[in-house]
Coordinates of C-alpha atoms in Angstrom, one line a residue:
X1249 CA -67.9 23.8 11.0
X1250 CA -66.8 21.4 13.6
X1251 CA -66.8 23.8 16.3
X1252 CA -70.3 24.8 15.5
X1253 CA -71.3 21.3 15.8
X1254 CA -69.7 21.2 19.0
X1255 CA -71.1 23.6 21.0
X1256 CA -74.4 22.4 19.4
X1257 CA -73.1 19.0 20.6
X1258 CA -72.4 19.9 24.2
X1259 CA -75.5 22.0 24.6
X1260 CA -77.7 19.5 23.9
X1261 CA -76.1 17.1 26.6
X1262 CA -77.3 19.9 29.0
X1263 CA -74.3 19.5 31.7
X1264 CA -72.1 22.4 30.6
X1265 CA -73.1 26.4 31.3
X1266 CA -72.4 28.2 28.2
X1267 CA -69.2 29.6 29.5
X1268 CA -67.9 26.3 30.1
X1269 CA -68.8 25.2 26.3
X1270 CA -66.8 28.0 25.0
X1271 CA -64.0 27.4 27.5
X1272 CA -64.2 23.5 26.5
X1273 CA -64.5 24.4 22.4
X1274 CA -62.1 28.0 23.0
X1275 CA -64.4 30.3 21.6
X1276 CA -65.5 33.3 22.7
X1277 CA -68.4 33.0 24.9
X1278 CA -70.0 35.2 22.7
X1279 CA -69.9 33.4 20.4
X1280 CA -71.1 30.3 21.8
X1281 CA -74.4 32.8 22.8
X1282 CA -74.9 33.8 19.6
X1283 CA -74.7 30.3 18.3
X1284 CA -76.9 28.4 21.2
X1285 CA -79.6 30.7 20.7
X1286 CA -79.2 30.7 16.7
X1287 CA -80.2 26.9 17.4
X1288 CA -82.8 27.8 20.1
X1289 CA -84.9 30.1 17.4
X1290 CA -84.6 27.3 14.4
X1291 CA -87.3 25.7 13.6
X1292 CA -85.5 22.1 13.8
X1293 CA -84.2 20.2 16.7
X1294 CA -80.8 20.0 17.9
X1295 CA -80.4 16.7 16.7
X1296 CA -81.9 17.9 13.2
X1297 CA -79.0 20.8 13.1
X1298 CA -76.7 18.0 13.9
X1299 CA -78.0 15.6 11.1
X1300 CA -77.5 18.2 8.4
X1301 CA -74.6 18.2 6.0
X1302 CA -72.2 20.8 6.7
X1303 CA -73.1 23.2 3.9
X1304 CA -77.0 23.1 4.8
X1305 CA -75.8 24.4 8.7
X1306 CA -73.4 26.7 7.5
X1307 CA -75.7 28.9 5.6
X1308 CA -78.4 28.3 8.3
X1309 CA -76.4 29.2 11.0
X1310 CA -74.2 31.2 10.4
X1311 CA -74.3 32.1 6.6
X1312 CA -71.4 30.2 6.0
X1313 CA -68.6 32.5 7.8
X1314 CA -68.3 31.0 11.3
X1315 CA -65.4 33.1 13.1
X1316 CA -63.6 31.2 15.8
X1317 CA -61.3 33.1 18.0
X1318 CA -61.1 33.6 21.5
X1319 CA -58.3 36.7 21.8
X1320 CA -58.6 36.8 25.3
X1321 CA -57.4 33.4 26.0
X1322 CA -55.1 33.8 23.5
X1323 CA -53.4 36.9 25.0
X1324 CA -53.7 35.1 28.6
X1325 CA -52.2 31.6 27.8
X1326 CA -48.7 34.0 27.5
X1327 CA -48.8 35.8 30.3
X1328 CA -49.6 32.3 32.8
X1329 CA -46.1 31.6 33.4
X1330 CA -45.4 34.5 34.5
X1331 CA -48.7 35.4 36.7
X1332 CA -47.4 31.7 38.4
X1333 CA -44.4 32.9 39.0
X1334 CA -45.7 36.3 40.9
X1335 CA -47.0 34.5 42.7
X1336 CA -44.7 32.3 44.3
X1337 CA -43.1 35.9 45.5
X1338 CA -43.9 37.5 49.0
X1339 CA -47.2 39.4 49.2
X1340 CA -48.1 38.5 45.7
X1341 CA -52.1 37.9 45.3
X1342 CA -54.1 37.2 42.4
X1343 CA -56.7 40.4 42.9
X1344 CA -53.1 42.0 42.6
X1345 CA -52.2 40.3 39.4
X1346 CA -55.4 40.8 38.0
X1347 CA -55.7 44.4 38.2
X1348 CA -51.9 44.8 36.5
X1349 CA -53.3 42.3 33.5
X1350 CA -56.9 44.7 33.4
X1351 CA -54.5 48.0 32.6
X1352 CA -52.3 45.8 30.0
X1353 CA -55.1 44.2 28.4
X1354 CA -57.4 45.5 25.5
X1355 CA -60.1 43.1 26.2
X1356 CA -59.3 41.7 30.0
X1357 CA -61.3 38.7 31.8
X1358 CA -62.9 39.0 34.9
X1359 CA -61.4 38.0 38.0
X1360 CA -63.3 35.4 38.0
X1361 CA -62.4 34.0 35.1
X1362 CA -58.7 35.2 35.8
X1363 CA -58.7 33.3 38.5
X1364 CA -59.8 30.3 37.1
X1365 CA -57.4 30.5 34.4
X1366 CA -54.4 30.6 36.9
X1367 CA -55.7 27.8 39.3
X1368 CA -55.6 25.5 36.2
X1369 CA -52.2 26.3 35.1
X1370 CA -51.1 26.1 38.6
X1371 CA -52.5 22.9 39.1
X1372 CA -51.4 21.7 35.6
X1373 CA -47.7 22.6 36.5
X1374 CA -47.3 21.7 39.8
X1375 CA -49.2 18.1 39.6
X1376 CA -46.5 15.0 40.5
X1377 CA -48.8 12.3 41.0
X1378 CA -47.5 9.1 39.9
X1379 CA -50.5 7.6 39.2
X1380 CA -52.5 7.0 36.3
X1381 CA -55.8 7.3 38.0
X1382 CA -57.1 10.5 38.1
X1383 CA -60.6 9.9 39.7
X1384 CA -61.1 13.1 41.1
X1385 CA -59.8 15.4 37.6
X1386 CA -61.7 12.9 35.1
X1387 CA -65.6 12.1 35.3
X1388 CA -66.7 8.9 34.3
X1389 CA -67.8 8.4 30.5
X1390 CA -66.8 12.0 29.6
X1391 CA -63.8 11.6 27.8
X1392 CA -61.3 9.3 26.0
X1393 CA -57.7 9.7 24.6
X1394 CA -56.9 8.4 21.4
X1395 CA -53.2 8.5 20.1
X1396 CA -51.2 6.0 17.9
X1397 CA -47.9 4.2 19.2
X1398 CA -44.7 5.3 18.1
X1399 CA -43.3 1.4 17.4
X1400 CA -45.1 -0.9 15.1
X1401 CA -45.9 -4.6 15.2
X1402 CA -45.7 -6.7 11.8
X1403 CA -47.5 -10.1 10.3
X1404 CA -46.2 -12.7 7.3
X1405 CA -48.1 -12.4 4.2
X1406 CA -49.2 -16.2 4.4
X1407 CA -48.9 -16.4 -0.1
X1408 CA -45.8 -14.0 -1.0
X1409 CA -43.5 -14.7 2.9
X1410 CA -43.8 -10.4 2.8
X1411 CA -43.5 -8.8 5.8
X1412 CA -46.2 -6.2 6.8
X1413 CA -45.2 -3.6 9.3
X1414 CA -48.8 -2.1 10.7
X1415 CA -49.3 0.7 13.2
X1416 CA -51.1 0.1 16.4
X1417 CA -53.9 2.5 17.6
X1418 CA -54.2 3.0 21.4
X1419 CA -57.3 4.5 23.4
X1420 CA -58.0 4.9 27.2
X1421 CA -60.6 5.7 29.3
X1422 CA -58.9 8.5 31.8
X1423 CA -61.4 8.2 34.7
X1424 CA -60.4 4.3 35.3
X1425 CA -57.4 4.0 32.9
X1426 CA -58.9 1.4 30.7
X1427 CA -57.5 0.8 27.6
X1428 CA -57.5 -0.2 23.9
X1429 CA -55.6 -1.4 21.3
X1430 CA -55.6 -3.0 18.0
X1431 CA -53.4 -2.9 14.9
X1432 CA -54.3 -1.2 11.4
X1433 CA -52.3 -1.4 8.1
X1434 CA -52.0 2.8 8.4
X1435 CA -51.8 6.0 10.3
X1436 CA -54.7 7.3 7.0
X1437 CA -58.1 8.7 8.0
X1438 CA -60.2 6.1 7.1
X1439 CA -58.0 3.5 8.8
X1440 CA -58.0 6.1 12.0
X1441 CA -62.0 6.4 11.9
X1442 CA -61.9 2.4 11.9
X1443 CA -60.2 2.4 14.8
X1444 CA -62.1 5.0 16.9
X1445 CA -65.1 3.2 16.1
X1446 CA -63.7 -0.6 17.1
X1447 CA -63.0 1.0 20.6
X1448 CA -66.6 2.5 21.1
X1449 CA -68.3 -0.8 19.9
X1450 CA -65.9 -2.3 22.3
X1451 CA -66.7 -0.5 25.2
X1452 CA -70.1 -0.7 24.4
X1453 CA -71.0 3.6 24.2
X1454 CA -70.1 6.6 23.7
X1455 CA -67.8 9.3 25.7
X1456 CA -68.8 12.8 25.5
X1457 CA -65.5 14.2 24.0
X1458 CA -62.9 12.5 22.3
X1459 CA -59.2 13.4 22.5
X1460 CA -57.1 13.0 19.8
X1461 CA -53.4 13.5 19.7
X1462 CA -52.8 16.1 16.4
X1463 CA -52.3 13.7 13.9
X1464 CA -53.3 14.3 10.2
X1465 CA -56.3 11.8 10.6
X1466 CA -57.8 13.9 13.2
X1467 CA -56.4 17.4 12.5
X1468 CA -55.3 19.1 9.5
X1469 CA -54.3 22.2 10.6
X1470 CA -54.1 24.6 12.9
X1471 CA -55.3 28.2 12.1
X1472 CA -54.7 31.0 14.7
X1473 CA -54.1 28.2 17.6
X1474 CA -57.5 26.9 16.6
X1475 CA -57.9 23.2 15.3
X1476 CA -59.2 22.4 11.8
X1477 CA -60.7 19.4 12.0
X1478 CA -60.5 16.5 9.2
X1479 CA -63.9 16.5 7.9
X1480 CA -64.3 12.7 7.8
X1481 CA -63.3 12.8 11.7
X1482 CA -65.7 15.2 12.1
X1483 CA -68.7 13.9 10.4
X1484 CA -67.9 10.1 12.5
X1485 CA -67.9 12.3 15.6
X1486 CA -71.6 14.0 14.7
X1487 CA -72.6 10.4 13.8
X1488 CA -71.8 8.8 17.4
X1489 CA -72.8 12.2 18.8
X1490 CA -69.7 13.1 20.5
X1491 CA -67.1 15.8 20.1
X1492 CA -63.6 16.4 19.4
X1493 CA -61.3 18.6 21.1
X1494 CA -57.6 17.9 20.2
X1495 CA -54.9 17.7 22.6
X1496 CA -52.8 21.1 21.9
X1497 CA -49.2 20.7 20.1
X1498 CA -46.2 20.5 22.3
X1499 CA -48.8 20.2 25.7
X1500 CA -47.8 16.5 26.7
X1501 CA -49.8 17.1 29.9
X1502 CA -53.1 17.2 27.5
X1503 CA -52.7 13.5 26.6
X1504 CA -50.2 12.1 29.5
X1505 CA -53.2 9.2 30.7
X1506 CA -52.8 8.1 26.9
X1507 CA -49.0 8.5 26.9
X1508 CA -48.6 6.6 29.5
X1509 CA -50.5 3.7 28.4
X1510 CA -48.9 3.8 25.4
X1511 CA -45.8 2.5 27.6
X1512 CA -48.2 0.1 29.0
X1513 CA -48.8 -1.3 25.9
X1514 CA -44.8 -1.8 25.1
X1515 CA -44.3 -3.6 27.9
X1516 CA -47.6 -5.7 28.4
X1517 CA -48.2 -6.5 24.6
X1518 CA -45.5 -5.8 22.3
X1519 CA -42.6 -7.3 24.6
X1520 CA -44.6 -10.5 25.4
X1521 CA -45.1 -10.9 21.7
X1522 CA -42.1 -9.9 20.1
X1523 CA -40.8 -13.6 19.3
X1524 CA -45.0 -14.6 17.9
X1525 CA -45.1 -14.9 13.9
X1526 CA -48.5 -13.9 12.8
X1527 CA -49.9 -14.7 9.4
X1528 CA -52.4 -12.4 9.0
X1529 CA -53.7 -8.9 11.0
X1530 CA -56.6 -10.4 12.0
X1531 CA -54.6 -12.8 14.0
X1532 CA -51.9 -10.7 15.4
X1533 CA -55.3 -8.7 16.6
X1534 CA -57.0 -11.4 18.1
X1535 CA -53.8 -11.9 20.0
X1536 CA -53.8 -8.2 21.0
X1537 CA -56.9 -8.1 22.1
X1538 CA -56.2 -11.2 24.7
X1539 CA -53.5 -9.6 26.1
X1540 CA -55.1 -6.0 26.2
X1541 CA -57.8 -8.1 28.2
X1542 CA -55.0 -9.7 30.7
X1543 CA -54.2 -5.9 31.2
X1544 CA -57.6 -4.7 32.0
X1545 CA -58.2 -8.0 34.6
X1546 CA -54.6 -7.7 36.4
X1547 CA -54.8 -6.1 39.5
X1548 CA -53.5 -2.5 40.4
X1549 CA -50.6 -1.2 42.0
X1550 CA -52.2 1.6 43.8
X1551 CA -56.0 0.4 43.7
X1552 CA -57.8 -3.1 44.7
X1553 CA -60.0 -3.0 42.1
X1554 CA -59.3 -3.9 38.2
X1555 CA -59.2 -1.5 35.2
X1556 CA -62.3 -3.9 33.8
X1557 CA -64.2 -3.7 37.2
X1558 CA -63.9 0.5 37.3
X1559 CA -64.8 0.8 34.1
X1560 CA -68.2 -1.2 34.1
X1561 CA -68.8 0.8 37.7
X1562 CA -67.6 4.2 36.7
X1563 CA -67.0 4.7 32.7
X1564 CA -69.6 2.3 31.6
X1565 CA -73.1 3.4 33.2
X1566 CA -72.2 7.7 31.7
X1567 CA -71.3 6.5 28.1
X1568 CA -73.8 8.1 25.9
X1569 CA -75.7 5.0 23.7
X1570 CA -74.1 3.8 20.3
X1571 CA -75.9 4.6 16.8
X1572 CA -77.9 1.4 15.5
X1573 CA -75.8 2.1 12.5
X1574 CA -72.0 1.8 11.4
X1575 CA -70.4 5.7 10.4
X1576 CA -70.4 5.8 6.5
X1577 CA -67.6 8.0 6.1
X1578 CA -68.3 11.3 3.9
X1579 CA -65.9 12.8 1.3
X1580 CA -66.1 16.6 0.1
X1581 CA -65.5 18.5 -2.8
X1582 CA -66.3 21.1 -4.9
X1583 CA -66.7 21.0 -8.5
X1584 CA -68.2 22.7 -11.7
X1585 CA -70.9 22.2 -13.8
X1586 CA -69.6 21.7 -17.3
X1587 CA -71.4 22.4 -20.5
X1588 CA -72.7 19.1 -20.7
X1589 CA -74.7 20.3 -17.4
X1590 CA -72.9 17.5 -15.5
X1591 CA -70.2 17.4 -12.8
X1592 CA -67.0 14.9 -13.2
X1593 CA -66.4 13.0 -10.0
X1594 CA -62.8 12.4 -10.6
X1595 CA -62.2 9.6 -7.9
X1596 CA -64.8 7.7 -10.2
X1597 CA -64.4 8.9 -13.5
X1598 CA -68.2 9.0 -13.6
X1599 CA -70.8 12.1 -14.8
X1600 CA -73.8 13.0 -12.5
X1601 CA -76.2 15.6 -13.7
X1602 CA -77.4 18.9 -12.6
X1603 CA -80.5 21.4 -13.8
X1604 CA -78.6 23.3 -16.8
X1605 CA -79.2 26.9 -14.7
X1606 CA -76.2 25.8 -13.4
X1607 CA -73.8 25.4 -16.0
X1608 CA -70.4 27.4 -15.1
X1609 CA -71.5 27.1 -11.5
X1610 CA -68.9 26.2 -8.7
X1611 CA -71.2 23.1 -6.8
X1612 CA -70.6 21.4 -3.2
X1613 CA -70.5 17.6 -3.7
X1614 CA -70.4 15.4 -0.5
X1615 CA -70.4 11.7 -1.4
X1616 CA -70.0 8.7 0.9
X1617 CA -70.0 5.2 -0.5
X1618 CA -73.6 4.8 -1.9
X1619 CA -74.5 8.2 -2.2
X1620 CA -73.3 11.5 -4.4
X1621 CA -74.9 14.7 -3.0
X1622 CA -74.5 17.9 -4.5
X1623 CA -75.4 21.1 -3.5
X1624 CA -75.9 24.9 -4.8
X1625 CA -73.0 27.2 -3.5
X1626 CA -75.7 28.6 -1.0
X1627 CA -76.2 25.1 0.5
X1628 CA -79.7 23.7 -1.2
X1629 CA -79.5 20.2 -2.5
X1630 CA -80.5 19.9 -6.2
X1631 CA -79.5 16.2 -6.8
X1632 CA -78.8 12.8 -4.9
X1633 CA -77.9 10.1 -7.0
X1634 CA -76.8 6.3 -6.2
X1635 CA -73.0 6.5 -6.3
X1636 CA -71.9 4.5 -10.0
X1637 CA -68.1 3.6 -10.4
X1638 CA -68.5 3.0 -14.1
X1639 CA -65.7 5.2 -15.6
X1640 CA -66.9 7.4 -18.3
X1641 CA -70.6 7.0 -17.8
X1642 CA -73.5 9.3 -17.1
X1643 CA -75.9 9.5 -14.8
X1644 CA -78.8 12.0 -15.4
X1645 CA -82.4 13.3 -15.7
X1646 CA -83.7 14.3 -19.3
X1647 CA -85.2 17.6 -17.2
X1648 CA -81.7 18.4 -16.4
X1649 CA -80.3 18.8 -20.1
X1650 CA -79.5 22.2 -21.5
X1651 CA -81.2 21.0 -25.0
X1652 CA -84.5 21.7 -22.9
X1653 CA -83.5 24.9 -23.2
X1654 CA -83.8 27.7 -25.9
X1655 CA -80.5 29.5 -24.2
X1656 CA -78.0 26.2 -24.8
X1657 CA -79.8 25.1 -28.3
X1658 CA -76.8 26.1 -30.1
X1659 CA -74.8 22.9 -28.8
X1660 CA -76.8 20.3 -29.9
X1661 CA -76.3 17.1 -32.2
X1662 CA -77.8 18.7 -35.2
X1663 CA -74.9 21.2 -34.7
X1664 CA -71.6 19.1 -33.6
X1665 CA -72.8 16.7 -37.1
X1666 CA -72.9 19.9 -38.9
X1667 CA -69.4 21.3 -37.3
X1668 CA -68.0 17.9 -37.8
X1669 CA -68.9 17.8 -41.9
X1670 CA -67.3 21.4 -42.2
X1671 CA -64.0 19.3 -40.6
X1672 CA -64.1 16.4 -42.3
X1673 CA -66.8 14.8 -43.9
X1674 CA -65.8 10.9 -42.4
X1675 CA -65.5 13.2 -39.3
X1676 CA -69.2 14.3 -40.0
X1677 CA -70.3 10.2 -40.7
X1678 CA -68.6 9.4 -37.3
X1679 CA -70.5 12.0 -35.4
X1680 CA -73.7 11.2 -36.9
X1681 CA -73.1 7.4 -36.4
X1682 CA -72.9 8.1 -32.2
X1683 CA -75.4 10.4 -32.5
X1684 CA -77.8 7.4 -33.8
X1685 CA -76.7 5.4 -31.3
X1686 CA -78.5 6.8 -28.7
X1687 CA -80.9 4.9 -26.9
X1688 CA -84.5 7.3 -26.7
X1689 CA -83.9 7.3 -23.0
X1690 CA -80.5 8.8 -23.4
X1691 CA -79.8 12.7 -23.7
X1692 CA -77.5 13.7 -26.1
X1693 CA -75.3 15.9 -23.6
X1694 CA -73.5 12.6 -23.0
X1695 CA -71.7 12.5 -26.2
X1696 CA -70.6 16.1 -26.4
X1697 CA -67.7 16.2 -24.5
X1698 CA -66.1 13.5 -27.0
X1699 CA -67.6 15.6 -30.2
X1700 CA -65.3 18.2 -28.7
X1701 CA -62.4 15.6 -28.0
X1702 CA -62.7 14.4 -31.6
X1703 CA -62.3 18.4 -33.0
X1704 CA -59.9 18.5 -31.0
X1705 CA -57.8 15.2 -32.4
X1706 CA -58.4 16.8 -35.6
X1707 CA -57.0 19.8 -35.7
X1708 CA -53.6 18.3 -34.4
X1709 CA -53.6 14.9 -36.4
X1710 CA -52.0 14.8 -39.7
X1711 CA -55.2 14.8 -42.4
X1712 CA -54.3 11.8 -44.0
X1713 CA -53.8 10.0 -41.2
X1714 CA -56.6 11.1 -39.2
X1715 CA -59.0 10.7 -41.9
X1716 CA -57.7 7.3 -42.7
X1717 CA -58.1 6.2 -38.8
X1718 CA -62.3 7.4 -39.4
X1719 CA -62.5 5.6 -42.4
X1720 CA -61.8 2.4 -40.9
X1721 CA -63.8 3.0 -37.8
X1722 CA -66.8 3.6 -40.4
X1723 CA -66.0 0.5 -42.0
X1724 CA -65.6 -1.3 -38.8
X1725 CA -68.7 0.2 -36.8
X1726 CA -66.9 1.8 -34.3
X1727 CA -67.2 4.9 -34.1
X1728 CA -65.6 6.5 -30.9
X1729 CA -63.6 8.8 -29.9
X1730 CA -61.4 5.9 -28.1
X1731 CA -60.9 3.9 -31.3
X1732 CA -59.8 6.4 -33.5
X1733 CA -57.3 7.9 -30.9
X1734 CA -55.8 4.5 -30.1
X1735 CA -55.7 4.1 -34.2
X1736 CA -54.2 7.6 -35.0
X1737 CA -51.6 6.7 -31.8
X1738 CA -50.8 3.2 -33.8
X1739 CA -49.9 5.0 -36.8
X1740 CA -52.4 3.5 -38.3
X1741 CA -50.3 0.2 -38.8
X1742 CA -52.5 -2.2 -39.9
X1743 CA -54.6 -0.1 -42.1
X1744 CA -51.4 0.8 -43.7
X1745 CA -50.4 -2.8 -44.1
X1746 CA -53.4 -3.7 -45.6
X1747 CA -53.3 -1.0 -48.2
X1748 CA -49.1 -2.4 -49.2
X1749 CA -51.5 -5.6 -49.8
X1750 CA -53.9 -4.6 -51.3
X1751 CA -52.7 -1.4 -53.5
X1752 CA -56.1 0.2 -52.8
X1753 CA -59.0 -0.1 -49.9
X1754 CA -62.3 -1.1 -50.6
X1755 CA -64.5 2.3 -50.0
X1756 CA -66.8 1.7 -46.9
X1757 CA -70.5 1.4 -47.5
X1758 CA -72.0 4.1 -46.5
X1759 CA -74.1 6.9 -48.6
X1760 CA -72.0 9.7 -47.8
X1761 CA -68.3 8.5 -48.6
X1762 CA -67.7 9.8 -51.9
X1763 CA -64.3 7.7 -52.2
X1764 CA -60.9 6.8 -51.0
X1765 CA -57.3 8.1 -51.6
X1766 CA -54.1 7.1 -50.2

């Protein structure tokens, strides 16, 4: 989905031709027709498309199978080399090269295209400027490179005298070579995301295309030659209204401005504070940031202005405007509907219900820090709840519960109490006891899974034991699942100790217990 988004992206700025999207996102321009005027016919905005969850735009779009692939440019990219090095032979033209490439090729460019092709790989191959400005490749406010260092800094845990080595995240603007950098505890995605979205808030906006180098926080694969985007990245970049086109493996050239700053940075930050102890990472950022500031104010080799001053003159007036609001990152999964007509959010340990219809049903959950969405395998949103970390509760609707329905009537309370006396009749008194429990306002679907748990316990718990360990929860009122496990894992220990005592155990009141023996 995040090339979708980014052709959507880049067609609503309204500066790129079709072609040039799918040159930009390497699709096939076809595809990037097929798409644009998808969008075009839709009945919401561009900025709507953008604002939906990925499974909602992938059925609307493109019915969830979005094929990226661009053969031609695949079948090409080989054959560059050698089209450059034609030409550097005697009476060698491109109309020439082109025409042997048409009678090889199954699905040829035009010369046009050809051409264009060439020219960049040319000028890619051949360029031996020295300088990090590159005013007349890079347009102000449309890109920035984002990368990590290769050497870390560290700061003194001010309680335990620990040393924390931290990673440092570096960022540049390539039209005017300003840069970024500050240190995180970790190379992870949501320490990546923080990052990218310290920098824009620094800067003030928002480039048109971030560049990331192919780390794991960015990309986490490559199918084909094609990027796979980490959702998380990709959701922050639909958020700030940008896109993301990684820099292509073992293509230093892609990322050289950020390379090259990163060397910068060893020289102009970490070498003037190598012998500096820092207590905390908030501190060793702080003194980052001053001397990533010295950076952007010294003046440059090769120009008479500052970093600072061409980047509020160029970069600064074409960033795009920042969201009021901070990214709340997004997490995905997908999960089943259990007979209890819930889904287990594992990260959590917590229930959220669904309508029973979907019991057995294979359901797309995306959750961010407040909110768990979950969605129907054809992308409609049956339930948003408020995100609960309370580990083994529930959160449901009573119209949700299969019990409101005559098709699941056959799991019920009236039949796990019934199941349970066939088992064992403290078994039976145990059920029915959480059973009673049961606030009105509570479904009984809660308790079912630990019915099932305690059959379970039974059937591979020695009887005398097992029923010994219900006994006592009767006697103690606490009936659960938990507190019989934990006393059938004890052995029982003090029960039996008691009974040593004792000689006998005083029968538990209740109306059913017909009597003990041990």
């Amino acid at each position: 989905m995040s090339k979708l988004k980014q052709v959507l992206r880049l067609y609503k700025n309204g500066d790129m031709s079709n072609r040039k999207i799918a040159e930009t996102v390497e699709l096939d321009k076809n595809t990037v027709n097929k798409y644009i005027n998808q969008a075009k016919k839709d009945s919401l905005s561009i900025d709507e498309l953008l604002a939906l969850d990925d499974p909602v735009l992938a059925h609307r779009m493109v019915g969830g199978n979005a094929a990226y692939s661009d053969s031609r440019f695949d079948e090409l990219k080989t054959m560059l080399p050698y089209f450059a090095s034609e030409l550097k032979r005697p009476h060698v033209t491109m109309q020439l090269l082109w025409e042997e490439y048409r009678k090889e090729s199954i699905r040829p460019y035009g010369i046009t295209q050809f051409k264009e092709h060439l020219n960049r790989y040319i000028a890619g191959t051949t360029d031996k400027t020295a300088s990090t400005i590159l005013k007349d490749l890079y347009v102000g406010g449309e890109k920035a490179f984002l990368d990590f260092a290769g050497g870390k800094m560290q700061y003194v845990d001010v309680d335990t005298g620990e040393i924390h080595s931290v990673e440092v995240f570096v960022a540049c603007l390539p039209a005017t070579d300003y840069g970024f950098a500050m240190a995180v505890p970790s190379q992870k995605v949501e320490d990546f995301i923080r990052a990218v979205e310290c920098f824009l808030r620094h800067i003030g906006g928002v480039p048109k295309i971030l560049v990331p180098d192919n780390l794991k926080a960015a990309v986490i694969k490559r199918e084909n030659g094609m990027p796979v985007l980490n959702k998380i990245f990709d959701d922050f970049c639909n958020h700030y209204g940008c896109v993301a086109i990684p820099a292509r493996p073992v293509h230093p050239k892609d990322k050289s401005l950020v390379e090259d700053h990163v060397r910068i940075i060893y020289r102009r930050v970490f070498a003037p504070l190598r012998n500096n102890v820092f207590y905390s990472i908030e501190e060793l950022n702080a003194a980052i940031a001053q001397k990533m500031k010295e950076h952007n104010q010294k003046r440059m080799q090769q120009r008479p202005q500052t970093r600072e001053e061409l980047f509020l003159a160029i970069e600064k007036p074409n960033l795009n405007p920042l969201p009021e609001k901070y990214y709340e990152p997004k997490f995905y999964t997908n999960l089943t509907v259990d007979d209890n007509c819930c889904v287990y959010l594992g990260r959590d340990m917590h229930y959220y219900s669904v309508p029973y219809k979907y019991i057995g049903f294979r359901m797309q959950v995306v959750f961010t820090a407040t909110v768990v969405k979950i969605y129907t395998p054809d992308g409609m949103l049956v339930r948003e709840w408020d995100r609960d970390r309370t580990p083994g509760a529930y959160s449901t609707k009573q119209e949700d519960m299969a019990s409101n329905s005559q098709a699941y009537r056959q799991r019920s309370p009236a039949y796990y109490i019934s199941r349970s006396r066939d088992t064992n009749e403290n078994l039976g008194i145990v059920v029915e006891t959480m059973f009673g429990k049961l606030s009105k306002d509570t479904p009984p679907e809660v308790l079912y899974h630990r019915c099932d748990a305690l059959l379970r316990l039974q059937r591979t718990t020695e009887p005398r034991l097992f029923n010994l360990a219900c006994e006592h929860a009767i006697r103690l009122d606490r009936c659960s699942y938990k507190f019989i496990d934990r006393a059938i894992k004890s052995k029982c220990l003090g029960i039996l100790e008691a009974c040593r005592e004792d000689d006998i155990i005083a029968p538990p009141e209740h109306e059913n217990i017909r009597g003990l023996f041990v």
